[in-house]
Amino acid sequence: INPSGFSPNVFDVPFDEGADVKVKLHKKCIVKVDEKATAESKKLTYSLKEKSGNASCGNGKFVTHLGGCGACSSLHDLATYDAIDLTNIAGQCAFAALIGTPPPTPAPASFPGLLSLLGLGPLPQGLLLLQGNVRAGDPAFLAQLENFLPSAFAFTRGCLMQQIAAQGFSLTPGCADVWAWNQLNSGLKCGFDCVLTFQLNVLPNDPIVFPPPAGTFPKDIFEAGSYCSTCKNTFDGGEPVCDAQASNITSFFPTVEKSPYYLNDCFQCDECIAFPYFLRYGGRSRRNSGLASLINRPPNQVAEIDHVYGLPIV
């Protein structure tokens, strides 16, 4: 039985890269099991509590992930995280919302795509113009984009939920909101980098850097090394979440040069520009829950958590 109460309005998420959402690093999200209700219902009944990072557990209290609680902190969402590749599914749905190709099957009715609705043209030029205008912060372009964002978000979310349901799983409503918005936000701001990455089958930790495209936009809009300098998000209002100079990997989102943890342009853009919002509003990620992923992470970025709560997490 999963608690509710974490359902952020995704359209309140700041669109400005200069905004600071203050990611909660020095916290733990705790599952507090209601032993009496669990015994009576034979179903794991619990509440979620946010505690300081040094808080101890026991007596029916279990750490479910590091950082603050959010829309994806439920154990139901944990079970789905552990079972299927949400990043790939959500990414495919968001990409379909951008370029208007037929979505993965099953999915909602086809969406014309933001590139078409905004008159930006086909790939790859359309994504170049989309990423360039969004990250340059052109007011007239952003005003036009905002007219189409609700329908693009609704399509992405519907596609995500149907794809997950086809595999026998689901997300809680607020978590589905966060996943859909995060992938759409990443596509808007990193789409050109990512289409090149996927077309060339570049692995997440492959140190391939694409040269900035020639054109009317500042080249740092398309340089992975610049993404950290434009990200103003912090941990708890202090330490920057994205530190390109982090030599000891203290940041969650460093560009670690010449190491097995280096991220390609697409993933580095997403880490610095989209992921802080996901972590702040979603709470649970694979790495802060101690779940393995296809991305090679520094060991100190992956939590060590045993997900044992007394009954199956459903």
Short mmCIF file of C-alpha atoms in Angstrom, two decimals:
data_model
loop_
_atom_site.label_atom_id
_atom_site.label_comp_id
_atom_site.label_asym_id
_atom_site.label_seq_id
_atom_site.Cartn_x
_atom_site.Cartn_y
_atom_site.Cartn_z
CA ILE A 1 0.00 0.00 0.00
CA ASN A 2 1.82 3.06 -1.23
CA PRO A 3 1.59 6.50 0.36
CA SER A 4 0.58 9.46 -1.71
CA GLY A 5 1.30 13.15 -1.38
CA PHE A 6 4.28 13.60 -3.70
CA SER A 7 2.71 14.88 -6.92
CA PRO A 8 4.57 17.95 -8.16
CA ASN A 9 3.11 20.14 -10.88
CA VAL A 10 5.70 19.54 -13.57
CA PHE A 11 4.88 22.85 -15.23
CA ASP A 12 6.10 24.66 -12.11
CA VAL A 13 9.60 23.28 -12.74
CA PRO A 14 11.90 26.22 -13.65
CA PHE A 15 12.73 26.33 -17.35
CA ASP A 16 15.60 28.77 -16.74
CA GLU A 17 19.02 27.10 -16.50
CA GLY A 18 19.98 29.85 -14.06
CA ALA A 19 17.40 28.66 -11.52
CA ASP A 20 18.51 26.62 -8.51
CA VAL A 21 16.19 23.83 -7.39
CA LYS A 22 18.47 23.00 -4.42
CA VAL A 23 18.85 19.22 -4.74
CA LYS A 24 18.60 17.62 -1.30
CA LEU A 25 21.88 15.74 -0.88
CA HIS A 26 22.28 15.55 2.89
CA LYS A 27 19.03 13.67 3.43
CA LYS A 28 17.74 10.11 3.47
CA CYS A 29 14.31 8.93 2.38
CA ILE A 30 13.07 6.51 5.04
CA VAL A 31 10.36 3.86 4.83
CA LYS A 32 8.50 3.61 8.15
CA VAL A 33 6.58 0.33 8.24
CA ASP A 34 3.21 0.34 10.00
CA GLU A 35 3.58 -3.06 11.62
CA LYS A 36 0.01 -3.29 12.92
CA ALA A 37 -1.62 -2.39 9.59
CA THR A 38 0.82 -4.66 7.74
CA ALA A 39 -0.03 -7.60 10.01
CA GLU A 40 -3.77 -7.03 9.61
CA SER A 41 -3.81 -6.54 5.84
CA LYS A 42 -0.95 -8.92 4.99
CA LYS A 43 0.28 -6.09 2.74
CA LEU A 44 3.30 -3.91 3.37
CA THR A 45 1.85 -0.65 4.71
CA TYR A 46 4.21 2.24 5.28
CA SER A 47 4.86 5.95 5.19
CA LEU A 48 7.79 7.92 3.77
CA LYS A 49 9.80 10.25 5.96
CA GLU A 50 12.69 12.54 5.08
CA LYS A 51 15.51 12.45 7.64
CA SER A 52 18.93 14.01 7.97
CA GLY A 53 21.80 12.14 6.35
CA ASN A 54 23.17 10.84 9.67
CA ALA A 55 19.83 9.62 11.00
CA SER A 56 19.82 6.03 12.23
CA CYS A 57 17.27 3.37 11.31
CA GLY A 58 15.80 0.29 12.94
CA ASN A 59 12.48 -0.42 14.64
CA GLY A 60 10.65 -0.72 11.34
CA LYS A 61 12.55 2.11 9.64
CA PHE A 62 14.53 1.42 6.46
CA VAL A 63 16.52 3.64 4.12
CA THR A 64 14.98 3.30 0.65
CA HIS A 65 17.22 5.83 -1.10
CA LEU A 66 19.66 8.63 -0.38
CA GLY A 67 18.60 12.26 -0.83
CA GLY A 68 15.20 13.81 -0.27
CA CYS A 69 11.91 11.97 -0.84
CA GLY A 70 9.98 12.74 -4.00
CA ALA A 71 7.31 11.54 -6.39
CA CYS A 72 9.20 8.31 -7.20
CA SER A 73 10.15 7.31 -3.66
CA SER A 74 7.41 4.70 -3.19
CA LEU A 75 8.30 1.02 -3.06
CA HIS A 76 5.93 0.43 -5.98
CA ASP A 77 8.13 2.69 -8.11
CA LEU A 78 11.26 0.97 -6.75
CA ALA A 79 9.94 -2.39 -7.99
CA THR A 80 9.38 -0.93 -11.47
CA TYR A 81 12.84 0.70 -11.50
CA ASP A 82 14.37 -2.66 -10.66
CA ALA A 83 12.43 -4.59 -13.31
CA ILE A 84 12.63 -2.58 -16.54
CA ASP A 85 14.73 0.00 -18.40
CA LEU A 86 12.71 3.16 -17.79
CA THR A 87 15.34 5.46 -19.29
CA ASN A 88 15.16 3.80 -22.69
CA ILE A 89 11.34 3.62 -22.71
CA ALA A 90 10.84 7.22 -21.62
CA GLY A 91 13.54 8.40 -24.02
CA GLN A 92 11.83 6.74 -26.99
CA CYS A 93 8.50 8.32 -26.07
CA ALA A 94 9.99 11.80 -25.64
CA PHE A 95 11.87 11.46 -28.94
CA ALA A 96 8.62 10.58 -30.71
CA ALA A 97 7.05 13.70 -29.17
CA LEU A 98 9.88 15.80 -30.59
CA ILE A 99 10.21 14.48 -34.10
CA GLY A 100 6.71 13.13 -34.75
CA THR A 101 7.68 9.67 -35.94
CA PRO A 102 5.32 6.80 -35.08
CA PRO A 103 5.71 6.09 -31.36
CA PRO A 104 6.70 2.73 -29.87
CA THR A 105 3.89 0.19 -29.90
CA PRO A 106 1.63 0.12 -27.92
CA ALA A 107 1.28 3.89 -27.44
CA PRO A 108 -1.26 6.68 -27.81
CA ALA A 109 -2.28 8.01 -31.21
CA SER A 110 0.57 9.57 -33.14
CA PHE A 111 1.59 13.12 -32.26
CA PRO A 112 2.72 15.47 -35.06
CA GLY A 113 5.88 16.36 -33.16
CA LEU A 114 7.27 19.63 -31.86
CA LEU A 115 9.62 20.03 -34.81
CA SER A 116 6.63 20.13 -37.16
CA LEU A 117 4.42 22.25 -34.90
CA LEU A 118 7.22 24.82 -34.48
CA GLY A 119 8.14 24.77 -38.18
CA LEU A 120 11.75 23.76 -37.51
CA GLY A 121 12.13 21.21 -40.30
CA PRO A 122 13.30 17.58 -40.28
CA LEU A 123 16.29 15.90 -38.65
CA PRO A 124 19.01 16.76 -37.89
CA GLN A 125 18.56 20.47 -38.58
CA GLY A 126 15.25 20.62 -36.72
CA LEU A 127 16.77 19.34 -33.47
CA LEU A 128 19.73 21.68 -33.88
CA LEU A 129 17.33 24.64 -34.10
CA LEU A 130 15.23 23.33 -31.20
CA GLN A 131 18.18 22.84 -28.84
CA GLY A 132 19.80 26.09 -29.94
CA ASN A 133 16.70 28.25 -29.44
CA VAL A 134 15.70 26.62 -26.14
CA ARG A 135 19.16 26.88 -24.58
CA ALA A 136 19.74 30.37 -25.95
CA GLY A 137 16.52 31.35 -24.15
CA ASP A 138 14.93 33.21 -27.04
CA PRO A 139 11.75 34.72 -25.44
CA ALA A 140 9.61 34.63 -28.59
CA PHE A 141 10.58 31.04 -29.32
CA LEU A 142 9.94 29.90 -25.72
CA ALA A 143 6.52 31.58 -25.75
CA GLN A 144 5.61 29.67 -28.91
CA LEU A 145 6.98 26.43 -27.47
CA GLU A 146 4.94 26.76 -24.30
CA ASN A 147 1.74 26.65 -26.37
CA PHE A 148 2.58 23.09 -27.44
CA LEU A 149 4.24 21.75 -24.27
CA PRO A 150 1.05 20.48 -22.56
CA SER A 151 0.11 18.29 -25.53
CA ALA A 152 3.72 17.10 -25.99
CA PHE A 153 3.89 16.22 -22.29
CA ALA A 154 0.52 14.41 -22.37
CA PHE A 155 1.67 12.35 -25.35
CA THR A 156 5.02 11.48 -23.72
CA ARG A 157 3.35 10.48 -20.45
CA GLY A 158 0.68 8.38 -22.17
CA CYS A 159 3.26 6.63 -24.29
CA LEU A 160 5.44 5.94 -21.22
CA MET A 161 2.57 4.47 -19.19
CA GLN A 162 1.38 2.22 -22.03
CA GLN A 163 4.90 0.96 -22.71
CA ILE A 164 5.40 0.13 -19.03
CA ALA A 165 1.96 -1.52 -18.76
CA ALA A 166 2.79 -3.72 -21.77
CA GLN A 167 5.58 -5.24 -19.62
CA GLY A 168 3.27 -5.78 -16.65
CA PHE A 169 4.39 -2.83 -14.50
CA SER A 170 3.34 0.71 -13.67
CA LEU A 171 4.48 3.92 -12.00
CA THR A 172 2.61 5.96 -9.44
CA PRO A 173 0.97 9.00 -11.13
CA GLY A 174 3.36 11.63 -9.76
CA CYS A 175 6.38 9.54 -10.71
CA ALA A 176 5.07 9.11 -14.25
CA ASP A 177 4.73 12.90 -14.43
CA VAL A 178 8.35 13.40 -13.40
CA TRP A 179 9.72 10.77 -15.78
CA ALA A 180 7.80 12.13 -18.75
CA TRP A 181 8.74 15.74 -18.04
CA ASN A 182 12.40 14.88 -17.39
CA GLN A 183 12.81 13.08 -20.70
CA LEU A 184 10.95 15.78 -22.61
CA ASN A 185 13.05 18.48 -20.92
CA SER A 186 16.22 16.56 -21.78
CA GLY A 187 15.10 16.23 -25.40
CA LEU A 188 14.40 19.96 -25.67
CA LYS A 189 17.81 20.94 -24.32
CA CYS A 190 20.00 18.02 -25.43
CA GLY A 191 18.15 16.61 -28.47
CA PHE A 192 20.76 17.43 -31.09
CA ASP A 193 23.56 15.89 -29.00
CA CYS A 194 21.48 12.80 -28.31
CA VAL A 195 20.31 12.10 -31.87
CA LEU A 196 23.94 12.00 -33.00
CA THR A 197 24.84 9.75 -30.08
CA PHE A 198 22.07 7.25 -30.80
CA GLN A 199 22.52 7.31 -34.58
CA LEU A 200 26.18 6.36 -34.12
CA ASN A 201 25.47 3.86 -31.31
CA VAL A 202 27.79 5.72 -28.93
CA LEU A 203 27.85 4.04 -25.50
CA PRO A 204 27.14 6.15 -22.38
CA ASN A 205 30.77 6.19 -21.24
CA ASP A 206 32.33 6.45 -24.70
CA PRO A 207 34.54 9.59 -24.76
CA ILE A 208 33.44 10.78 -28.20
CA VAL A 209 33.01 14.54 -28.49
CA PHE A 210 31.07 15.93 -31.42
CA PRO A 211 32.37 19.23 -32.84
CA PRO A 212 29.94 22.14 -32.33
CA PRO A 213 27.87 22.72 -35.47
CA ALA A 214 28.53 25.87 -37.44
CA GLY A 215 25.66 28.32 -37.36
CA THR A 216 24.09 31.28 -35.66
CA PHE A 217 24.15 29.91 -32.08
CA PRO A 218 27.04 30.29 -29.62
CA LYS A 219 29.13 27.14 -29.87
CA ASP A 220 28.99 26.51 -26.12
CA ILE A 221 25.30 25.59 -26.52
CA PHE A 222 26.55 22.40 -28.17
CA GLU A 223 29.72 21.76 -26.14
CA ALA A 224 29.41 19.21 -23.34
CA GLY A 225 32.16 20.93 -21.37
CA SER A 226 30.02 24.07 -21.15
CA TYR A 227 26.97 22.37 -19.68
CA CYS A 228 28.37 22.41 -16.17
CA SER A 229 29.22 26.11 -16.35
CA THR A 230 25.63 27.02 -17.26
CA CYS A 231 24.03 24.76 -14.64
CA LYS A 232 23.36 26.80 -11.49
CA ASN A 233 21.77 24.05 -9.42
CA THR A 234 23.28 23.28 -6.03
CA PHE A 235 23.13 20.67 -3.30
CA ASP A 236 21.13 22.26 -0.47
CA GLY A 237 21.95 25.77 -1.70
CA GLY A 238 25.73 25.28 -1.41
CA GLU A 239 27.95 22.86 -3.33
CA PRO A 240 27.33 22.95 -7.12
CA VAL A 241 25.74 19.77 -8.46
CA CYS A 242 27.73 20.03 -11.67
CA ASP A 243 31.46 20.64 -11.24
CA ALA A 244 33.56 20.23 -14.36
CA GLN A 245 36.73 20.57 -12.28
CA ALA A 246 35.86 17.87 -9.73
CA SER A 247 39.07 15.86 -9.41
CA ASN A 248 37.88 13.65 -6.55
CA ILE A 249 34.39 13.06 -7.99
CA THR A 250 32.65 14.87 -5.15
CA SER A 251 29.92 15.99 -7.53
CA PHE A 252 27.11 13.78 -8.80
CA PHE A 253 27.56 15.24 -12.25
CA PRO A 254 31.24 15.75 -13.12
CA THR A 255 32.79 15.63 -16.56
CA VAL A 256 35.50 13.18 -15.55
CA GLU A 257 38.13 13.44 -18.27
CA LYS A 258 40.24 10.40 -19.19
CA SER A 259 38.47 8.02 -16.86
CA PRO A 260 36.09 5.05 -17.24
CA TYR A 261 33.34 7.30 -15.87
CA TYR A 262 33.48 9.88 -18.68
CA LEU A 263 30.05 10.55 -20.16
CA ASN A 264 29.35 11.14 -23.83
CA ASP A 265 27.89 14.48 -24.93
CA CYS A 266 24.27 13.33 -24.67
CA PHE A 267 24.51 11.88 -21.18
CA GLN A 268 26.66 14.77 -19.91
CA CYS A 269 24.09 17.26 -21.15
CA ASP A 270 21.28 15.34 -19.46
CA GLU A 271 23.24 14.97 -16.20
CA CYS A 272 23.86 18.69 -15.84
CA ILE A 273 20.79 20.22 -17.42
CA ALA A 274 17.89 17.84 -16.76
CA PHE A 275 18.83 15.40 -14.00
CA PRO A 276 18.99 17.90 -11.09
CA TYR A 277 15.29 18.64 -11.64
CA PHE A 278 14.51 14.92 -11.81
CA LEU A 279 16.34 14.27 -8.55
CA ARG A 280 14.75 17.23 -6.76
CA TYR A 281 11.17 16.36 -7.72
CA GLY A 282 11.39 12.59 -8.27
CA GLY A 283 13.63 11.77 -5.32
CA ARG A 284 14.56 8.23 -6.35
CA SER A 285 17.18 7.48 -8.99
CA ARG A 286 18.81 4.17 -9.78
CA ARG A 287 22.14 5.19 -8.33
CA ASN A 288 20.82 6.69 -5.08
CA SER A 289 18.75 3.50 -4.61
CA GLY A 290 21.74 1.21 -5.10
CA LEU A 291 20.47 -0.22 -8.41
CA ALA A 292 22.85 -1.08 -11.22
CA SER A 293 22.53 0.61 -14.61
CA LEU A 294 24.15 0.50 -18.04
CA ILE A 295 26.15 3.64 -17.18
CA ASN A 296 29.50 3.07 -15.49
CA ARG A 297 29.46 5.24 -12.34
CA PRO A 298 32.15 5.99 -9.75
CA PRO A 299 31.63 3.61 -6.81
CA ASN A 300 31.02 6.48 -4.37
CA GLN A 301 28.05 7.63 -6.47
CA VAL A 302 26.13 4.35 -6.12
CA ALA A 303 24.41 3.84 -2.78
CA GLU A 304 24.74 0.59 -0.83
CA ILE A 305 21.19 -0.27 0.18
CA ASP A 306 19.55 -3.62 0.91
CA HIS A 307 15.90 -3.39 -0.06
CA VAL A 308 14.48 -5.72 2.56
CA TYR A 309 11.26 -4.45 4.16
CA GLY A 310 9.66 -7.60 5.54
CA LEU A 311 7.18 -8.23 2.72
CA PRO A 312 7.41 -8.02 -1.10
CA ILE A 313 7.45 -4.48 -2.51
CA VAL A 314 4.44 -4.31 -4.82
#
